[in-house]
JSON list of C-alpha atoms and ligand atoms in Angstrom, two decimals:
[
{"chain": "E", "resi": 370, "resn": "MET", "atom": "CA", "xyz": [28.90, 23.48, -13.73]},
{"chain": "E", "resi": 371, "resn": "LYS", "atom": "CA", "xyz": [25.78, 22.38, -11.99]},
{"chain": "E", "resi": 372, "resn": "ARG", "atom": "CA", "xyz": [25.94, 19.19, -10.05]},
{"chain": "E", "resi": 373, "resn": "GLY", "atom": "CA", "xyz": [23.16, 16.49, -10.06]},
{"chain": "E", "resi": 374, "resn": "PHE", "atom": "CA", "xyz": [21.74, 14.74, -7.11]},
{"chain": "E", "resi": 375, "resn": "LEU", "atom": "CA", "xyz": [20.23, 11.35, -6.05]},
{"chain": "E", "resi": 376, "resn": "ILE", "atom": "CA", "xyz": [16.63, 10.51, -5.50]},
{"chain": "E", "resi": 377, "resn": "VAL", "atom": "CA", "xyz": [16.09, 7.36, -3.42]},
{"chain": "E", "resi": 378, "resn": "LEU", "atom": "CA", "xyz": [12.76, 5.79, -4.09]},
{"chain": "E", "resi": 379, "resn": "SER", "atom": "CA", "xyz": [11.63, 3.06, -1.73]},
{"chain": "E", "resi": 380, "resn": "GLY", "atom": "CA", "xyz": [8.37, 1.40, -0.86]},
{"chain": "E", "resi": 381, "resn": "PRO", "atom": "CA", "xyz": [6.93, -2.03, -0.43]},
{"chain": "E", "resi": 382, "resn": "SER", "atom": "CA", "xyz": [7.14, -4.52, -3.27]},
{"chain": "E", "resi": 383, "resn": "GLY", "atom": "CA", "xyz": [4.15, -3.92, -5.67]},
{"chain": "E", "resi": 384, "resn": "CYS", "atom": "CA", "xyz": [3.40, -0.39, -4.56]},
{"chain": "E", "resi": 385, "resn": "GLY", "atom": "CA", "xyz": [4.36, 0.82, -8.01]},
{"chain": "E", "resi": 386, "resn": "LYS", "atom": "CA", "xyz": [7.98, 2.12, -7.77]},
{"chain": "E", "resi": 387, "resn": "GLY", "atom": "CA", "xyz": [8.90, 0.77, -11.16]},
{"chain": "E", "resi": 388, "resn": "THR", "atom": "CA", "xyz": [5.78, 2.06, -12.88]},
{"chain": "E", "resi": 389, "resn": "VAL", "atom": "CA", "xyz": [6.22, 5.56, -11.33]},
{"chain": "E", "resi": 390, "resn": "ALA", "atom": "CA", "xyz": [9.92, 5.64, -12.16]},
{"chain": "E", "resi": 391, "resn": "ASP", "atom": "CA", "xyz": [9.22, 4.65, -15.82]},
{"chain": "E", "resi": 392, "resn": "GLU", "atom": "CA", "xyz": [6.74, 7.49, -16.10]},
{"chain": "E", "resi": 393, "resn": "LEU", "atom": "CA", "xyz": [9.27, 9.94, -14.57]},
{"chain": "E", "resi": 394, "resn": "PHE", "atom": "CA", "xyz": [11.91, 8.87, -17.14]},
{"chain": "E", "resi": 395, "resn": "ARG", "atom": "CA", "xyz": [9.44, 9.24, -20.02]},
{"chain": "E", "resi": 396, "resn": "ARG", "atom": "CA", "xyz": [8.63, 12.81, -19.07]},
{"chain": "E", "resi": 397, "resn": "ASN", "atom": "CA", "xyz": [11.88, 14.06, -17.73]},
{"chain": "E", "resi": 398, "resn": "ASP", "atom": "CA", "xyz": [15.07, 13.68, -19.83]},
{"chain": "E", "resi": 399, "resn": "ASP", "atom": "CA", "xyz": [17.42, 14.88, -17.01]},
{"chain": "E", "resi": 400, "resn": "ILE", "atom": "CA", "xyz": [16.44, 11.89, -14.74]},
{"chain": "E", "resi": 401, "resn": "VAL", "atom": "CA", "xyz": [18.41, 8.71, -15.22]},
{"chain": "E", "resi": 402, "resn": "PHE", "atom": "CA", "xyz": [17.95, 5.26, -13.68]},
{"chain": "E", "resi": 403, "resn": "SER", "atom": "CA", "xyz": [20.66, 3.67, -11.57]},
{"chain": "E", "resi": 404, "resn": "VAL", "atom": "CA", "xyz": [20.66, 0.02, -12.82]},
{"chain": "E", "resi": 405, "resn": "SER", "atom": "CA", "xyz": [21.24, -2.21, -9.80]},
{"chain": "E", "resi": 406, "resn": "ALA", "atom": "CA", "xyz": [22.92, -5.63, -9.71]},
{"chain": "E", "resi": 407, "resn": "THR", "atom": "CA", "xyz": [20.97, -8.51, -8.44]},
{"chain": "E", "resi": 408, "resn": "THR", "atom": "CA", "xyz": [21.21, -12.30, -7.86]},
{"chain": "E", "resi": 409, "resn": "ARG", "atom": "CA", "xyz": [17.46, -12.82, -8.40]},
{"chain": "E", "resi": 410, "resn": "GLU", "atom": "CA", "xyz": [16.20, -14.37, -11.62]},
{"chain": "E", "resi": 411, "resn": "ALA", "atom": "CA", "xyz": [15.13, -12.14, -14.42]},
{"chain": "E", "resi": 412, "resn": "ARG", "atom": "CA", "xyz": [11.30, -11.86, -14.95]},
{"chain": "E", "resi": 413, "resn": "PRO", "atom": "CA", "xyz": [9.90, -12.30, -18.48]},
{"chain": "E", "resi": 414, "resn": "GLY", "atom": "CA", "xyz": [10.61, -9.02, -20.31]},
{"chain": "E", "resi": 415, "resn": "GLU", "atom": "CA", "xyz": [13.43, -7.88, -18.07]},
{"chain": "E", "resi": 416, "resn": "VAL", "atom": "CA", "xyz": [16.57, -6.96, -19.93]},
{"chain": "E", "resi": 417, "resn": "ASP", "atom": "CA", "xyz": [20.05, -7.57, -18.52]},
{"chain": "E", "resi": 418, "resn": "GLY", "atom": "CA", "xyz": [21.84, -4.25, -18.17]},
{"chain": "E", "resi": 419, "resn": "LYS", "atom": "CA", "xyz": [18.65, -2.27, -18.41]},
{"chain": "E", "resi": 420, "resn": "SER", "atom": "CA", "xyz": [16.35, -3.59, -15.78]},
{"chain": "E", "resi": 421, "resn": "TYR", "atom": "CA", "xyz": [19.12, -5.03, -13.58]},
{"chain": "E", "resi": 422, "resn": "PHE", "atom": "CA", "xyz": [22.62, -6.51, -14.06]},
{"chain": "E", "resi": 423, "resn": "PHE", "atom": "CA", "xyz": [21.67, -10.21, -13.36]},
{"chain": "E", "resi": 424, "resn": "LEU", "atom": "CA", "xyz": [24.64, -11.83, -11.64]},
{"chain": "E", "resi": 425, "resn": "SER", "atom": "CA", "xyz": [25.41, -15.14, -9.94]},
{"chain": "E", "resi": 426, "resn": "GLU", "atom": "CA", "xyz": [25.95, -15.05, -6.16]},
{"chain": "E", "resi": 427, "resn": "GLU", "atom": "CA", "xyz": [29.69, -15.60, -6.83]},
{"chain": "E", "resi": 428, "resn": "GLU", "atom": "CA", "xyz": [29.90, -12.66, -9.27]},
{"chain": "E", "resi": 429, "resn": "PHE", "atom": "CA", "xyz": [27.89, -10.44, -6.86]},
{"chain": "E", "resi": 430, "resn": "LEU", "atom": "CA", "xyz": [30.07, -11.21, -3.86]},
{"chain": "E", "resi": 431, "resn": "LYS", "atom": "CA", "xyz": [33.23, -10.57, -5.92]},
{"chain": "E", "resi": 432, "resn": "LYS", "atom": "CA", "xyz": [31.97, -7.08, -6.64]},
{"chain": "E", "resi": 433, "resn": "VAL", "atom": "CA", "xyz": [31.30, -6.57, -2.89]},
{"chain": "E", "resi": 434, "resn": "GLU", "atom": "CA", "xyz": [34.87, -7.57, -2.21]},
{"chain": "E", "resi": 435, "resn": "ASN", "atom": "CA", "xyz": [36.12, -5.09, -4.81]},
{"chain": "E", "resi": 436, "resn": "ASP", "atom": "CA", "xyz": [34.05, -2.34, -3.12]},
{"chain": "E", "resi": 437, "resn": "GLU", "atom": "CA", "xyz": [32.08, -1.69, -6.37]},
{"chain": "E", "resi": 438, "resn": "PHE", "atom": "CA", "xyz": [28.79, -0.96, -4.62]},
{"chain": "E", "resi": 439, "resn": "LEU", "atom": "CA", "xyz": [27.60, 2.28, -2.95]},
{"chain": "E", "resi": 440, "resn": "GLU", "atom": "CA", "xyz": [25.31, 0.05, -0.94]},
{"chain": "E", "resi": 441, "resn": "TYR", "atom": "CA", "xyz": [23.99, -3.56, -1.04]},
{"chain": "E", "resi": 442, "resn": "ALA", "atom": "CA", "xyz": [21.61, -5.65, 0.92]},
{"chain": "E", "resi": 443, "resn": "SER", "atom": "CA", "xyz": [19.79, -8.96, 0.99]},
{"chain": "E", "resi": 444, "resn": "VAL", "atom": "CA", "xyz": [16.20, -8.34, 0.08]},
{"chain": "E", "resi": 445, "resn": "HIS", "atom": "CA", "xyz": [13.43, -10.99, -0.08]},
{"chain": "E", "resi": 446, "resn": "GLY", "atom": "CA", "xyz": [16.13, -13.66, -0.15]},
{"chain": "E", "resi": 447, "resn": "HIS", "atom": "CA", "xyz": [18.43, -12.25, -2.90]},
{"chain": "E", "resi": 448, "resn": "TYR", "atom": "CA", "xyz": [21.24, -9.74, -3.01]},
{"chain": "E", "resi": 449, "resn": "TYR", "atom": "CA", "xyz": [20.72, -6.33, -4.61]},
{"chain": "E", "resi": 450, "resn": "GLY", "atom": "CA", "xyz": [23.38, -3.51, -4.95]},
{"chain": "E", "resi": 451, "resn": "THR", "atom": "CA", "xyz": [23.90, -0.12, -6.40]},
{"chain": "E", "resi": 452, "resn": "PRO", "atom": "CA", "xyz": [27.07, 0.29, -8.63]},
{"chain": "E", "resi": 453, "resn": "LYS", "atom": "CA", "xyz": [29.14, 3.18, -7.51]},
{"chain": "E", "resi": 454, "resn": "ASP", "atom": "CA", "xyz": [30.86, 4.40, -10.71]},
{"chain": "E", "resi": 455, "resn": "PHE", "atom": "CA", "xyz": [27.72, 5.23, -12.65]},
{"chain": "E", "resi": 456, "resn": "ILE", "atom": "CA", "xyz": [26.41, 7.50, -9.86]},
{"chain": "E", "resi": 457, "resn": "THR", "atom": "CA", "xyz": [29.56, 9.42, -9.34]},
{"chain": "E", "resi": 458, "resn": "LYS", "atom": "CA", "xyz": [29.83, 10.06, -13.06]},
{"chain": "E", "resi": 459, "resn": "LYS", "atom": "CA", "xyz": [26.21, 11.11, -13.60]},
{"chain": "E", "resi": 460, "resn": "ILE", "atom": "CA", "xyz": [26.15, 13.48, -10.63]},
{"chain": "E", "resi": 461, "resn": "GLU", "atom": "CA", "xyz": [29.24, 15.21, -11.95]},
{"chain": "E", "resi": 462, "resn": "GLU", "atom": "CA", "xyz": [27.55, 15.56, -15.31]},
{"chain": "E", "resi": 463, "resn": "GLY", "atom": "CA", "xyz": [24.62, 17.36, -13.64]},
{"chain": "E", "resi": 464, "resn": "GLU", "atom": "CA", "xyz": [22.02, 14.56, -13.96]},
{"chain": "E", "resi": 465, "resn": "ILE", "atom": "CA", "xyz": [19.40, 13.50, -11.46]},
{"chain": "E", "resi": 466, "resn": "VAL", "atom": "CA", "xyz": [19.87, 9.78, -10.67]},
{"chain": "E", "resi": 467, "resn": "LEU", "atom": "CA", "xyz": [17.01, 7.74, -9.47]},
{"chain": "E", "resi": 468, "resn": "LEU", "atom": "CA", "xyz": [17.54, 4.66, -7.26]},
{"chain": "E", "resi": 469, "resn": "ASP", "atom": "CA", "xyz": [14.77, 2.16, -6.77]},
{"chain": "E", "resi": 470, "resn": "ILE", "atom": "CA", "xyz": [16.20, 0.47, -3.62]},
{"chain": "E", "resi": 471, "resn": "ASP", "atom": "CA", "xyz": [14.93, -1.01, -0.32]},
{"chain": "E", "resi": 472, "resn": "VAL", "atom": "CA", "xyz": [14.94, 0.59, 3.19]},
{"chain": "E", "resi": 473, "resn": "GLN", "atom": "CA", "xyz": [18.25, -1.10, 4.22]},
{"chain": "E", "resi": 474, "resn": "GLY", "atom": "CA", "xyz": [20.04, 0.38, 1.20]},
{"chain": "E", "resi": 475, "resn": "ALA", "atom": "CA", "xyz": [18.51, 3.81, 1.74]},
{"chain": "E", "resi": 476, "resn": "LEU", "atom": "CA", "xyz": [19.73, 3.82, 5.32]},
{"chain": "E", "resi": 477, "resn": "GLN", "atom": "CA", "xyz": [23.26, 3.02, 4.18]},
{"chain": "E", "resi": 478, "resn": "ILE", "atom": "CA", "xyz": [23.18, 5.88, 1.67]},
{"chain": "E", "resi": 479, "resn": "LYS", "atom": "CA", "xyz": [21.90, 8.22, 4.37]},
{"chain": "E", "resi": 480, "resn": "GLN", "atom": "CA", "xyz": [25.09, 7.53, 6.35]},
{"chain": "E", "resi": 481, "resn": "LYS", "atom": "CA", "xyz": [27.35, 8.12, 3.33]},
{"chain": "E", "resi": 482, "resn": "MET", "atom": "CA", "xyz": [26.01, 10.90, 1.11]},
{"chain": "E", "resi": 483, "resn": "LYS", "atom": "CA", "xyz": [24.68, 14.36, 1.17]},
{"chain": "E", "resi": 484, "resn": "GLU", "atom": "CA", "xyz": [22.60, 15.79, -1.58]},
{"chain": "E", "resi": 485, "resn": "VAL", "atom": "CA", "xyz": [20.06, 12.88, -1.59]},
{"chain": "E", "resi": 486, "resn": "VAL", "atom": "CA", "xyz": [16.27, 13.20, -1.65]},
{"chain": "E", "resi": 487, "resn": "PHE", "atom": "CA", "xyz": [14.62, 10.25, 0.14]},
{"chain": "E", "resi": 488, "resn": "ILE", "atom": "CA", "xyz": [11.07, 9.52, -1.07]},
{"chain": "E", "resi": 489, "resn": "PHE", "atom": "CA", "xyz": [8.94, 6.68, 0.29]},
{"chain": "E", "resi": 490, "resn": "LEU", "atom": "CA", "xyz": [6.10, 5.56, -2.03]},
{"chain": "E", "resi": 491, "resn": "VAL", "atom": "CA", "xyz": [3.10, 4.36, -0.13]},
{"chain": "E", "resi": 492, "resn": "PRO", "atom": "CA", "xyz": [0.25, 2.15, -1.44]},
{"chain": "E", "resi": 493, "resn": "PRO", "atom": "CA", "xyz": [-3.26, 3.49, -0.89]},
{"chain": "E", "resi": 494, "resn": "SER", "atom": "CA", "xyz": [-3.92, 0.42, 1.39]},
{"chain": "E", "resi": 495, "resn": "MET", "atom": "CA", "xyz": [-2.41, -2.95, 2.14]},
{"chain": "E", "resi": 496, "resn": "SER", "atom": "CA", "xyz": [-5.30, -4.66, 0.44]},
{"chain": "E", "resi": 497, "resn": "GLU", "atom": "CA", "xyz": [-4.59, -2.67, -2.76]},
{"chain": "E", "resi": 498, "resn": "LEU", "atom": "CA", "xyz": [-0.88, -3.62, -2.41]},
{"chain": "E", "resi": 499, "resn": "LYS", "atom": "CA", "xyz": [-1.81, -7.25, -2.37]},
{"chain": "E", "resi": 500, "resn": "ARG", "atom": "CA", "xyz": [-4.15, -6.81, -5.39]},
{"chain": "E", "resi": 501, "resn": "ARG", "atom": "CA", "xyz": [-1.25, -5.18, -7.34]},
{"chain": "E", "resi": 502, "resn": "LEU", "atom": "CA", "xyz": [1.33, -7.79, -6.40]},
{"chain": "E", "resi": 503, "resn": "VAL", "atom": "CA", "xyz": [-1.06, -10.64, -7.21]},
{"chain": "E", "resi": 504, "resn": "GLY", "atom": "CA", "xyz": [-2.09, -8.83, -10.49]},
{"chain": "E", "resi": 505, "resn": "ARG", "atom": "CA", "xyz": [1.54, -8.40, -11.56]},
{"chain": "E", "resi": 506, "resn": "ALA", "atom": "CA", "xyz": [1.81, -12.22, -11.42]},
{"chain": "E", "resi": 507, "resn": "THR", "atom": "CA", "xyz": [5.59, -12.34, -11.27]},
{"chain": "E", "resi": 508, "resn": "GLU", "atom": "CA", "xyz": [6.08, -14.11, -7.94]},
{"chain": "E", "resi": 509, "resn": "SER", "atom": "CA", "xyz": [5.30, -17.58, -6.63]},
{"chain": "E", "resi": 510, "resn": "GLU", "atom": "CA", "xyz": [2.76, -17.91, -3.79]},
{"chain": "E", "resi": 511, "resn": "LYS", "atom": "CA", "xyz": [5.67, -18.19, -1.29]},
{"chain": "E", "resi": 512, "resn": "ASP", "atom": "CA", "xyz": [7.51, -15.19, -2.57]},
{"chain": "E", "resi": 513, "resn": "LEU", "atom": "CA", "xyz": [4.35, -13.16, -2.58]},
{"chain": "E", "resi": 514, "resn": "GLU", "atom": "CA", "xyz": [3.80, -13.83, 1.11]},
{"chain": "E", "resi": 515, "resn": "LEU", "atom": "CA", "xyz": [7.45, -12.97, 1.94]},
{"chain": "E", "resi": 516, "resn": "ARG", "atom": "CA", "xyz": [7.11, -9.60, -0.04]},
{"chain": "E", "resi": 517, "resn": "ILE", "atom": "CA", "xyz": [3.88, -8.69, 1.68]},
{"chain": "E", "resi": 518, "resn": "ALA", "atom": "CA", "xyz": [5.28, -9.48, 5.17]},
{"chain": "E", "resi": 519, "resn": "ASN", "atom": "CA", "xyz": [8.36, -7.47, 4.32]},
{"chain": "E", "resi": 520, "resn": "GLY", "atom": "CA", "xyz": [6.13, -4.66, 2.99]},
{"chain": "E", "resi": 521, "resn": "PHE", "atom": "CA", "xyz": [4.60, -4.28, 6.44]},
{"chain": "E", "resi": 522, "resn": "LYS", "atom": "CA", "xyz": [7.99, -3.93, 7.97]},
{"chain": "E", "resi": 523, "resn": "GLU", "atom": "CA", "xyz": [9.30, -1.44, 5.32]},
{"chain": "E", "resi": 524, "resn": "ILE", "atom": "CA", "xyz": [6.34, 0.92, 5.89]},
{"chain": "E", "resi": 525, "resn": "SER", "atom": "CA", "xyz": [7.36, 1.38, 9.49]},
{"chain": "E", "resi": 526, "resn": "PHE", "atom": "CA", "xyz": [10.53, 3.09, 8.22]},
{"chain": "E", "resi": 527, "resn": "VAL", "atom": "CA", "xyz": [8.74, 5.83, 6.43]},
{"chain": "E", "resi": 528, "resn": "GLU", "atom": "CA", "xyz": [9.81, 8.57, 8.87]},
{"chain": "E", "resi": 529, "resn": "GLU", "atom": "CA", "xyz": [13.44, 8.00, 7.94]},
{"chain": "E", "resi": 530, "resn": "TYR", "atom": "CA", "xyz": [12.58, 9.50, 4.55]},
{"chain": "E", "resi": 531, "resn": "ASP", "atom": "CA", "xyz": [12.23, 13.23, 3.58]},
{"chain": "E", "resi": 532, "resn": "PHE", "atom": "CA", "xyz": [8.94, 12.72, 1.77]},
{"chain": "E", "resi": 533, "resn": "PHE", "atom": "CA", "xyz": [6.10, 10.25, 1.29]},
{"chain": "E", "resi": 534, "resn": "VAL", "atom": "CA", "xyz": [4.02, 10.04, -1.86]},
{"chain": "E", "resi": 535, "resn": "VAL", "atom": "CA", "xyz": [0.83, 7.96, -2.05]},
{"chain": "E", "resi": 536, "resn": "ASN", "atom": "CA", "xyz": [0.55, 5.99, -5.28]},
{"chain": "E", "resi": 537, "resn": "ASP", "atom": "CA", "xyz": [-3.25, 5.78, -5.54]},
{"chain": "E", "resi": 538, "resn": "TYR", "atom": "CA", "xyz": [-3.63, 7.39, -8.96]},
{"chain": "E", "resi": 539, "resn": "LEU", "atom": "CA", "xyz": [-0.41, 7.14, -10.98]},
{"chain": "E", "resi": 540, "resn": "GLU", "atom": "CA", "xyz": [-0.68, 10.63, -12.48]},
{"chain": "E", "resi": 541, "resn": "ASP", "atom": "CA", "xyz": [-0.99, 12.24, -9.00]},
{"chain": "E", "resi": 542, "resn": "ALA", "atom": "CA", "xyz": [2.01, 10.30, -7.69]},
{"chain": "E", "resi": 543, "resn": "VAL", "atom": "CA", "xyz": [4.20, 11.24, -10.63]},
{"chain": "E", "resi": 544, "resn": "ARG", "atom": "CA", "xyz": [3.23, 14.88, -10.25]},
{"chain": "E", "resi": 545, "resn": "ASP", "atom": "CA", "xyz": [3.98, 14.86, -6.55]},
{"chain": "E", "resi": 546, "resn": "ILE", "atom": "CA", "xyz": [7.43, 13.52, -7.22]},
{"chain": "E", "resi": 547, "resn": "GLU", "atom": "CA", "xyz": [8.04, 16.00, -9.96]},
{"chain": "E", "resi": 548, "resn": "ALA", "atom": "CA", "xyz": [7.06, 18.80, -7.50]},
{"chain": "E", "resi": 549, "resn": "ILE", "atom": "CA", "xyz": [9.53, 17.50, -4.98]},
{"chain": "E", "resi": 550, "resn": "ILE", "atom": "CA", "xyz": [12.34, 17.32, -7.58]},
{"chain": "E", "resi": 551, "resn": "LYS", "atom": "CA", "xyz": [11.46, 20.83, -8.73]},
{"chain": "E", "resi": 552, "resn": "ALA", "atom": "CA", "xyz": [11.71, 22.14, -5.18]},
{"chain": "E", "resi": 553, "resn": "GLU", "atom": "CA", "xyz": [15.11, 20.31, -4.71]},
{"chain": "E", "resi": 554, "resn": "LYS", "atom": "CA", "xyz": [16.44, 22.05, -7.83]},
{"chain": "E", "resi": 555, "resn": "HIS", "atom": "CA", "xyz": [15.67, 25.40, -6.26]},
{"chain": "E", "resi": 556, "resn": "ARG", "atom": "CA", "xyz": [17.29, 24.55, -2.86]},
{"chain": "E", "resi": 557, "resn": "ALA", "atom": "CA", "xyz": [19.31, 27.60, -1.86]},
{"chain": "E", "resi": 558, "resn": "LYS", "atom": "CA", "xyz": [22.38, 25.59, -1.03]},
{"chain": "E", "resi": 559, "resn": "ARG", "atom": "CA", "xyz": [22.45, 24.35, -4.67]},
{"chain": "E", "resi": 560, "resn": "PHE", "atom": "CA", "xyz": [22.88, 27.98, -5.78]},
{"chain": "E", "resi": 561, "resn": "LYS", "atom": "CA", "xyz": [26.59, 27.57, -5.36]},
{"chain": "E", "resi": 562, "resn": "TYR", "atom": "CA", "xyz": [26.64, 25.46, -8.46]},
{"chain": "E", "resi": 563, "resn": "ILE", "atom": "CA", "xyz": [25.28, 28.18, -10.67]},
{"chain": "E", "resi": 564, "resn": "LYS", "atom": "CA", "xyz": [26.76, 31.16, -8.87]},
{"chain": "E", "resi": 565, "resn": "ASP", "atom": "CA", "xyz": [29.50, 31.64, -11.35]},
{"chain": "E", "resi": 566, "resn": "ARG", "atom": "CA", "xyz": [27.07, 32.02, -14.19]},
{"chain": "E", "resi": 567, "resn": "VAL", "atom": "CA", "xyz": [24.94, 34.54, -12.27]},
{"chain": "E", "resi": 568, "resn": "LEU", "atom": "CA", "xyz": [27.76, 36.57, -10.89]},
{"chain": "E", "resi": 569, "resn": "GLY", "atom": "CA", "xyz": [30.14, 36.27, -13.81]},
{"chain": "E", "resi": 570, "resn": "GLU", "atom": "CA", "xyz": [29.46, 39.62, -15.38]},
{"chain": "E", "resi": 571, "resn": "ASN", "atom": "CA", "xyz": [30.47, 41.35, -12.11]},
{"chain": "E", "resi": 572, "resn": "LYS", "atom": "CA", "xyz": [33.87, 39.69, -11.86]},
{"chain": "Y", "resi": 952, "resn": "ADP", "atom": "P1", "xyz": [7.20, -2.13, -7.51]},
{"chain": "Y", "resi": 952, "resn": "ADP", "atom": "O1", "xyz": [8.21, -1.63, -8.62]},
{"chain": "Y", "resi": 952, "resn": "ADP", "atom": "O2", "xyz": [7.03, -1.20, -6.45]},
{"chain": "Y", "resi": 952, "resn": "ADP", "atom": "O3", "xyz": [7.41, -3.57, -7.02]},
{"chain": "Y", "resi": 952, "resn": "ADP", "atom": "P2", "xyz": [5.35, -2.16, -9.88]},
{"chain": "Y", "resi": 952, "resn": "ADP", "atom": "O4", "xyz": [5.69, -0.79, -10.56]},
{"chain": "Y", "resi": 952, "resn": "ADP", "atom": "O5", "xyz": [5.91, -3.39, -10.56]},
{"chain": "Y", "resi": 952, "resn": "ADP", "atom": "O6", "xyz": [5.77, -2.17, -8.34]},
{"chain": "Y", "resi": 952, "resn": "ADP", "atom": "O7", "xyz": [3.81, -2.15, -9.80]},
{"chain": "Y", "resi": 952, "resn": "ADP", "atom": "C1", "xyz": [3.12, -3.33, -9.27]},
{"chain": "Y", "resi": 952, "resn": "ADP", "atom": "C2", "xyz": [1.82, -3.55, -10.11]},
{"chain": "Y", "resi": 952, "resn": "ADP", "atom": "O8", "xyz": [0.90, -2.46, -9.74]},
{"chain": "Y", "resi": 952, "resn": "ADP", "atom": "C3", "xyz": [2.06, -3.49, -11.58]},
{"chain": "Y", "resi": 952, "resn": "ADP", "atom": "O9", "xyz": [1.17, -4.45, -12.20]},
{"chain": "Y", "resi": 952, "resn": "ADP", "atom": "C4", "xyz": [1.61, -2.09, -11.99]},
{"chain": "Y", "resi": 952, "resn": "ADP", "atom": "O10", "xyz": [1.05, -2.04, -13.24]},
{"chain": "Y", "resi": 952, "resn": "ADP", "atom": "C5", "xyz": [0.46, -1.80, -10.93]},
{"chain": "Y", "resi": 952, "resn": "ADP", "atom": "N1", "xyz": [0.45, -0.33, -10.56]},
{"chain": "Y", "resi": 952, "resn": "ADP", "atom": "C6", "xyz": [1.39, 0.49, -10.36]},
{"chain": "Y", "resi": 952, "resn": "ADP", "atom": "N2", "xyz": [0.92, 1.74, -10.01]},
{"chain": "Y", "resi": 952, "resn": "ADP", "atom": "C7", "xyz": [-0.44, 1.61, -10.04]},
{"chain": "Y", "resi": 952, "resn": "ADP", "atom": "C8", "xyz": [-1.49, 2.61, -9.80]},
{"chain": "Y", "resi": 952, "resn": "ADP", "atom": "N3", "xyz": [-1.29, 3.82, -9.44]},
{"chain": "Y", "resi": 952, "resn": "ADP", "atom": "N4", "xyz": [-2.72, 2.11, -9.89]},
{"chain": "Y", "resi": 952, "resn": "ADP", "atom": "C9", "xyz": [-3.02, 0.84, -10.25]},
{"chain": "Y", "resi": 952, "resn": "ADP", "atom": "N5", "xyz": [-2.02, -0.08, -10.46]},
{"chain": "Y", "resi": 952, "resn": "ADP", "atom": "C10", "xyz": [-0.75, 0.33, -10.43]},
{"chain": "Y", "resi": 953, "resn": "5GP", "atom": "P1", "xyz": [12.38, -6.52, -7.32]},
{"chain": "Y", "resi": 953, "resn": "5GP", "atom": "O1", "xyz": [12.87, -7.90, -7.10]},
{"chain": "Y", "resi": 953, "resn": "5GP", "atom": "O2", "xyz": [10.81, -6.42, -7.09]},
{"chain": "Y", "resi": 953, "resn": "5GP", "atom": "O3", "xyz": [12.83, -5.89, -8.61]},
{"chain": "Y", "resi": 953, "resn": "5GP", "atom": "O4", "xyz": [13.01, -5.60, -6.07]},
{"chain": "Y", "resi": 953, "resn": "5GP", "atom": "C1", "xyz": [12.84, -6.04, -4.81]},
{"chain": "Y", "resi": 953, "resn": "5GP", "atom": "C2", "xyz": [13.36, -4.99, -3.83]},
{"chain": "Y", "resi": 953, "resn": "5GP", "atom": "O5", "xyz": [14.76, -4.78, -4.01]},
{"chain": "Y", "resi": 953, "resn": "5GP", "atom": "C3", "xyz": [12.66, -3.54, -4.05]},
{"chain": "Y", "resi": 953, "resn": "5GP", "atom": "O6", "xyz": [12.27, -3.11, -2.77]},
{"chain": "Y", "resi": 953, "resn": "5GP", "atom": "C4", "xyz": [13.70, -2.82, -4.69]},
{"chain": "Y", "resi": 953, "resn": "5GP", "atom": "O7", "xyz": [13.60, -1.43, -4.36]},
{"chain": "Y", "resi": 953, "resn": "5GP", "atom": "C5", "xyz": [14.94, -3.36, -4.06]},
{"chain": "Y", "resi": 953, "resn": "5GP", "atom": "N1", "xyz": [16.17, -3.06, -4.74]},
{"chain": "Y", "resi": 953, "resn": "5GP", "atom": "C6", "xyz": [16.35, -3.02, -6.09]},
{"chain": "Y", "resi": 953, "resn": "5GP", "atom": "N2", "xyz": [17.67, -2.70, -6.44]},
{"chain": "Y", "resi": 953, "resn": "5GP", "atom": "C7", "xyz": [18.30, -2.50, -5.21]},
{"chain": "Y", "resi": 953, "resn": "5GP", "atom": "C8", "xyz": [19.61, -2.17, -4.74]},
{"chain": "Y", "resi": 953, "resn": "5GP", "atom": "O8", "xyz": [20.50, -1.91, -5.62]},
{"chain": "Y", "resi": 953, "resn": "5GP", "atom": "N3", "xyz": [19.91, -2.08, -3.45]},
{"chain": "Y", "resi": 953, "resn": "5GP", "atom": "C9", "xyz": [18.93, -2.33, -2.55]},
{"chain": "Y", "resi": 953, "resn": "5GP", "atom": "N4", "xyz": [19.31, -2.23, -1.23]},
{"chain": "Y", "resi": 953, "resn": "5GP", "atom": "N5", "xyz": [17.68, -2.70, -2.89]},
{"chain": "Y", "resi": 953, "resn": "5GP", "atom": "C10", "xyz": [17.35, -2.77, -4.19]}
]
């Protein structure tokens, strides 16, 4: 039975992680989204259980206490966390699980898990990043400034990741990530998961 693996996708707010991820899911039915929990408010159009599990701070901290998160962090003034159970199950079922999480969460996962591909999505420029965030029109002026300031800090962590992908043209960024995933599927150490099938006839 082949095992799946995790893809951690990080990058400054507004660089296009959600947009790129949606396109990856549309084109690749073996990639699934890890729905995070958060204490931030839902944006118009976001669906509880699909975009995020929207929780109160009390509910979130209860889950922390019960050790239900693979990682969690305070990002832009709110808690965000990755539920553990879903990931364990999907990896055992051979799926590729994509996590859209921040740098703090990525560093926690790096300490805990093997078989993770860390990808950092980079905007073509900081001015374009600002344009995209402003254009998305989902944050107040104050939140926008916080996200841009945090974006500068996050970019300094890019070398902690295995790969960077520039999201200038969406199509190129999606293809670059698909190429990284394809290479990961062919990693020699993953051969152990299909060995039985290949060698079966000689047993
Ligand atoms: P993130 O999930 O990283 O915060 P989003 O996916 O919400 O970012 O994208 C932020 C804004 O930028 C959205 O309005 C989205 O439509 C736009 N966007 C994403 N990728 C591109 C791209 N390659 N070119 C132009 N606009 C983009
Ligand atoms: P947003 O509020 O724009 O959806 O997300 C804000 C930031 O939180 C993004 O950088 C996103 O990657 C990050 N994030 C989303 N879910 C998680 C999570 O489960 N854990 C961590 N550490 N960060 C997350």
